[in-house]
Structures are given as C-alpha cells and as structure tokens.
C-alpha cells in the first residue's frame, strides 16, 4: 500500500481492529507517556502462545526503539527470517 493509503488506515478504526488481539487491559495508561523514540518490550513475545493465552500477564517495559529494532533483527536472523528492514533513525 502507498503512504497515503497507510496514513489513512492509521487514522481510522481499522488500526484498532488490527491490533485488537495484541493489546492488554490498561495498555493506554502504560503507553501514554512514551515518546516517538520509545516502544514497549513484551515478554513472552506477543507472537508466543503464552502471550496469546493471557496478554495481561506478560511483562512489559518501555525501551528505546533502536533497541527494539536491533532485537527484532537478531531474532529474525536466529530464526532464519528476512530482516525487518530499515526503519530510519529515531
């Protein structure tokens, strides 16, 4: 999808629907003070069965996006998956 389509998608209820199964109770309060250069670490990872069984019991903490991106690159390499790509400097 092009940038305009993506941007429109992010500003609609479709974004909430996309992330519906990846949000835990209270996620808004936990993320409200994050800057654009921060994200959330989640363990067990969101794609794991343990996290899917009960997102509320996962361990979460703020982390720099550069750290999260590096971790995802490492995991992709270890699992034989394509790199997540370049996200630019944050």
Coordinates of N, CA, C and O in Angstrom, one line a residue:
X1 N 0.9 -1.2 0.0 CA 0.0 0.0 0.0 C 0.9 1.2 0.0 O 2.0 1.2 0.6
X2 N 0.4 2.3 -0.6 CA 1.2 3.5 -0.7 C 1.1 4.3 0.7 O 0.3 3.9 1.5
X3 N 1.9 5.3 0.8 CA 2.0 6.1 2.0 C 0.6 6.7 2.4 O 0.2 6.6 3.5
X4 N 0.0 7.3 1.4 CA -1.3 7.9 1.7 C -2.4 6.9 2.2 O -3.1 7.2 3.1
X5 N -2.4 5.8 1.6 CA -3.3 4.7 2.0 C -3.0 4.3 3.4 O -3.9 4.1 4.2
X6 N -1.7 4.1 3.7 CA -1.3 3.6 5.0 C -1.6 4.7 6.0 O -2.2 4.4 7.1
X7 N -1.4 6.0 5.7 CA -1.7 7.0 6.7 C -3.2 7.1 7.0 O -3.6 7.2 8.1
X8 N -4.0 7.0 6.0 CA -5.4 7.0 6.2 C -5.8 5.8 7.0 O -6.6 5.9 7.9
X9 N -5.3 4.7 6.8 CA -5.6 3.4 7.6 C -5.2 3.6 9.0 O -6.0 3.2 9.9
X10 N -4.1 4.3 9.3 CA -3.7 4.5 10.7 C -4.6 5.5 11.4 O -4.7 5.4 12.7
X11 N -5.4 6.3 10.7 CA -6.2 7.3 11.3 C -7.7 6.8 11.4 O -8.6 7.6 11.8
X12 N -8.0 5.5 11.1 CA -9.3 5.0 11.2 C -9.4 3.9 12.2 O -8.4 3.6 12.9
X13 N -10.6 3.4 12.4 CA -10.8 2.4 13.4 C -10.2 1.0 12.9 O -10.1 0.1 13.7
X14 N -9.7 1.0 11.7 CA -9.1 -0.3 11.2 C -7.8 -0.5 12.0 O -7.4 -1.7 12.1
X15 N -7.1 0.5 12.4 CA -5.9 0.3 13.2 C -6.2 -0.4 14.5 O -5.5 -1.4 14.9
X16 N -7.2 0.1 15.2 CA -7.6 -0.6 16.4 C -8.0 -2.0 16.2 O -7.7 -2.9 17.0
X17 N -8.7 -2.3 15.1 CA -9.1 -3.6 14.8 C -7.9 -4.5 14.5 O -7.8 -5.7 15.0
X18 N -6.9 -4.0 13.8 CA -5.7 -4.8 13.5 C -5.0 -5.2 14.8 O -4.5 -6.3 14.9
X19 N -4.9 -4.3 15.8 CA -4.2 -4.5 17.0 C -5.0 -5.1 18.1 O -4.5 -5.4 19.2
X20 N -6.3 -5.4 17.8 CA -7.2 -5.9 18.8 C -6.7 -7.0 19.7 O -6.8 -7.0 20.9
X21 N -6.1 -8.0 19.1 CA -5.6 -9.2 19.9 C -4.2 -9.0 20.5 O -3.7 -9.9 21.1
X22 N -3.6 -7.8 20.3 CA -2.3 -7.6 20.8 C -2.2 -6.5 21.8 O -1.2 -6.0 22.2
X23 N -3.4 -6.1 22.4 CA -3.5 -5.1 23.4 C -4.0 -5.7 24.7 O -4.9 -6.5 24.7
X24 N -3.5 -5.3 25.8 CA -3.8 -5.9 27.1 C -4.6 -4.8 27.8 O -4.6 -3.6 27.5
X25 N -5.3 -5.2 28.9 CA -6.1 -4.2 29.7 C -5.1 -3.2 30.2 O -4.1 -3.5 30.8
X26 N -5.4 -1.9 30.1 CA -4.6 -0.9 30.6 C -3.5 -0.4 29.7 O -2.6 0.4 30.1
X27 N -3.4 -0.9 28.5 CA -2.3 -0.6 27.6 C -2.2 0.9 27.3 O -1.1 1.5 27.2
X28 N -3.3 1.6 27.3 CA -3.3 3.1 27.0 C -2.6 3.8 28.1 O -1.8 4.7 27.9
X29 N -2.8 3.5 29.4 CA -2.2 4.1 30.5 C -0.7 3.8 30.5 O 0.1 4.6 30.9
X30 N -0.3 2.6 30.1 CA 1.1 2.2 30.1 C 1.9 2.9 29.0 O 3.1 3.0 29.1
X31 N 1.2 3.3 27.9 CA 1.9 3.8 26.8 C 1.8 5.3 26.6 O 2.4 5.9 25.7
X32 N 0.9 6.0 27.3 CA 0.6 7.4 27.1 C 1.8 8.3 27.2 O 1.9 9.3 26.5
X33 N 2.8 8.0 28.0 CA 4.0 8.8 28.2 C 5.2 8.5 27.3 O 6.2 9.1 27.5
X34 N 5.0 7.5 26.4 CA 6.1 7.1 25.6 C 6.4 8.2 24.5 O 5.4 8.9 24.1
X35 N 7.6 8.4 24.2 CA 8.0 9.3 23.1 C 8.0 8.6 21.8 O 7.9 7.3 21.8
X36 N 8.2 9.3 20.7 CA 8.2 8.7 19.4 C 9.5 7.8 19.3 O 9.5 6.9 18.4
X37 N 10.4 7.9 20.1 CA 11.7 7.2 20.1 C 11.6 6.0 21.0 O 12.6 5.3 21.2
X38 N 10.4 5.7 21.6 CA 10.3 4.6 22.5 C 9.2 3.6 22.1 O 8.3 4.0 21.4
X39 N 9.4 2.4 22.5 CA 8.3 1.4 22.3 C 8.2 0.6 23.6 O 8.7 0.9 24.7
X40 N 7.6 -0.6 23.5 CA 7.3 -1.4 24.7 C 7.9 -2.8 24.4 O 7.7 -3.4 23.4
X41 N 8.7 -3.3 25.4 CA 9.1 -4.7 25.3 C 8.0 -5.5 25.9 O 7.4 -5.1 26.9
X42 N 7.8 -6.7 25.4 CA 6.8 -7.6 25.9 C 7.4 -9.0 26.0 O 7.9 -9.5 25.0
X43 N 7.3 -9.6 27.2 CA 7.8 -10.9 27.3 C 6.8 -11.7 28.1 O 6.4 -11.3 29.2
X44 N 6.4 -12.9 27.7 CA 6.8 -13.5 26.4 C 6.4 -12.7 25.2 O 5.4 -11.9 25.3
X45 N 7.1 -12.9 24.1 CA 6.8 -12.1 22.9 C 5.3 -12.2 22.5 O 4.7 -13.2 22.7
X46 N 4.8 -11.2 21.9 CA 3.4 -11.1 21.5 C 3.0 -12.3 20.6 O 1.8 -12.7 20.7
X47 N 3.9 -12.8 19.8 CA 3.6 -13.9 18.9 C 3.6 -15.2 19.6 O 3.2 -16.2 19.0
X48 N 4.0 -15.3 20.8 CA 4.1 -16.6 21.5 C 2.7 -17.1 22.0 O 1.8 -16.3 22.2
X49 N 2.6 -18.3 22.2 CA 1.3 -18.9 22.7 C 1.0 -18.4 24.1 O -0.1 -18.1 24.4
X50 N 2.1 -18.3 24.9 CA 1.9 -17.8 26.3 C 1.3 -16.4 26.3 O 0.4 -16.2 27.1
X51 N 1.8 -15.6 25.5 CA 1.3 -14.2 25.4 C -0.2 -14.2 24.9 O -1.0 -13.5 25.4
X52 N -0.4 -15.0 23.9 CA -1.7 -15.0 23.3 C -2.8 -15.6 24.3 O -3.9 -15.2 24.3
X53 N -2.3 -16.5 25.1 CA -3.2 -17.1 26.1 C -3.7 -16.1 27.2 O -4.8 -16.1 27.6
X54 N -2.8 -15.1 27.5 CA -3.2 -14.1 28.5 C -2.2 -12.9 28.4 O -1.2 -12.9 29.1
X55 N -2.6 -11.9 27.6 CA -1.7 -10.8 27.4 C -1.5 -10.0 28.7 O -0.5 -9.4 28.9
X56 N -2.5 -10.0 29.6 CA -2.4 -9.2 30.8 C -1.3 -9.7 31.7 O -0.8 -8.9 32.6
X57 N -0.9 -10.9 31.6 CA 0.2 -11.5 32.5 C 1.6 -11.3 31.9 O 2.5 -11.7 32.6
X58 N 1.7 -10.7 30.7 CA 3.1 -10.5 30.2 C 3.8 -9.5 30.9 O 3.2 -8.6 31.6
X59 N 5.1 -9.5 30.9 CA 6.0 -8.5 31.5 C 6.3 -7.4 30.4 O 6.7 -7.8 29.3
X60 N 6.0 -6.2 30.7 CA 6.2 -5.1 29.8 C 7.0 -4.0 30.4 O 6.9 -3.7 31.6
X61 N 7.8 -3.3 29.5 CA 8.6 -2.2 29.9 C 8.9 -1.3 28.8 O 9.1 -1.8 27.6
X62 N 9.1 0.0 29.0 CA 9.5 0.9 27.9 C 10.9 0.6 27.5 O 11.7 0.2 28.3
X63 N 11.2 0.9 26.2 CA 12.6 0.6 25.7 C 12.8 1.5 24.5 O 11.8 1.8 23.8
X64 N 14.0 1.9 24.2 CA 14.3 2.7 23.0 C 14.0 1.9 21.8 O 14.2 0.7 21.7
X65 N 13.4 2.6 20.8 CA 13.1 1.9 19.5 C 14.3 1.3 18.9 O 14.2 0.2 18.3
X66 N 15.4 2.0 19.0 CA 16.7 1.4 18.4 C 17.0 0.0 19.0 O 17.4 -0.9 18.3
X67 N 16.8 -0.1 20.3 CA 17.0 -1.4 21.0 C 16.0 -2.4 20.5 O 16.4 -3.6 20.3
X68 N 14.7 -2.0 20.4 CA 13.7 -3.0 19.9 C 14.0 -3.4 18.5 O 13.8 -4.6 18.2
X69 N 14.4 -2.5 17.7 CA 14.7 -2.8 16.3 C 15.9 -3.8 16.2 O 15.8 -4.8 15.4
X70 N 16.9 -3.5 16.9 CA 18.1 -4.4 17.0 C 17.7 -5.8 17.4 O 18.1 -6.8 16.9
X71 N 16.9 -5.9 18.5 CA 16.4 -7.2 19.0 C 15.6 -7.9 17.9 O 15.8 -9.1 17.7
X72 N 14.7 -7.2 17.2 CA 14.0 -7.9 16.2 C 14.9 -8.4 15.0 O 14.6 -9.4 14.5
X73 N 15.9 -7.6 14.7 CA 16.8 -8.0 13.6 C 17.5 -9.3 14.1 O 17.6 -10.2 13.3
X74 N 18.0 -9.3 15.3 CA 18.7 -10.5 15.8 C 17.7 -11.7 15.8 O 18.2 -12.8 15.5
X75 N 16.5 -11.6 16.3 CA 15.6 -12.7 16.3 C 15.3 -13.2 14.9 O 15.2 -14.4 14.7
X76 N 15.1 -12.3 14.0 CA 14.9 -12.7 12.6 C 16.0 -13.5 12.0 O 15.9 -14.6 11.4
X77 N 17.2 -13.1 12.3 CA 18.4 -13.8 11.9 C 18.5 -15.2 12.5 O 18.8 -16.2 11.8
X78 N 18.3 -15.3 13.8 CA 18.3 -16.5 14.5 C 17.3 -17.5 14.0 O 17.5 -18.7 14.0
X79 N 16.1 -17.0 13.6 CA 15.0 -17.8 13.1 C 15.0 -18.1 11.6 O 14.2 -18.7 11.1
X80 N 16.1 -17.5 10.9 CA 16.2 -17.7 9.5 C 15.1 -16.9 8.7 O 14.7 -17.3 7.6
X81 N 14.6 -15.8 9.3 CA 13.6 -15.0 8.6 C 14.2 -13.8 8.0 O 15.3 -13.4 8.4
X82 N 13.6 -13.1 7.0 CA 14.1 -11.9 6.5 C 14.2 -10.8 7.5 O 13.4 -10.8 8.4
X83 N 15.2 -10.0 7.4 CA 15.4 -8.8 8.3 C 14.1 -7.9 8.3 O 13.5 -7.8 7.2
X84 N 13.8 -7.3 9.4 CA 12.6 -6.5 9.4 C 12.7 -5.2 8.6 O 11.7 -4.5 8.3
X85 N 13.9 -4.9 8.1 CA 14.1 -3.7 7.3 C 14.5 -2.5 8.0 O 14.6 -2.5 9.3
X86 N 14.9 -1.5 7.3 CA 15.4 -0.3 7.9 C 14.2 0.6 8.3 O 13.4 0.9 7.5
X87 N 14.2 1.1 9.5 CA 13.2 2.0 10.0 C 13.6 3.4 10.1 O 12.9 4.3 10.5
X88 N 14.9 3.7 9.8 CA 15.4 5.1 9.9 C 15.9 5.3 11.4 O 15.7 4.5 12.3
X89 N 16.5 6.5 11.5 CA 16.9 6.9 12.8 C 15.8 7.4 13.7 O 14.9 8.1 13.2
X90 N 15.8 7.1 14.9 CA 14.7 7.5 15.8 C 15.3 8.4 16.9 O 16.5 8.4 17.2

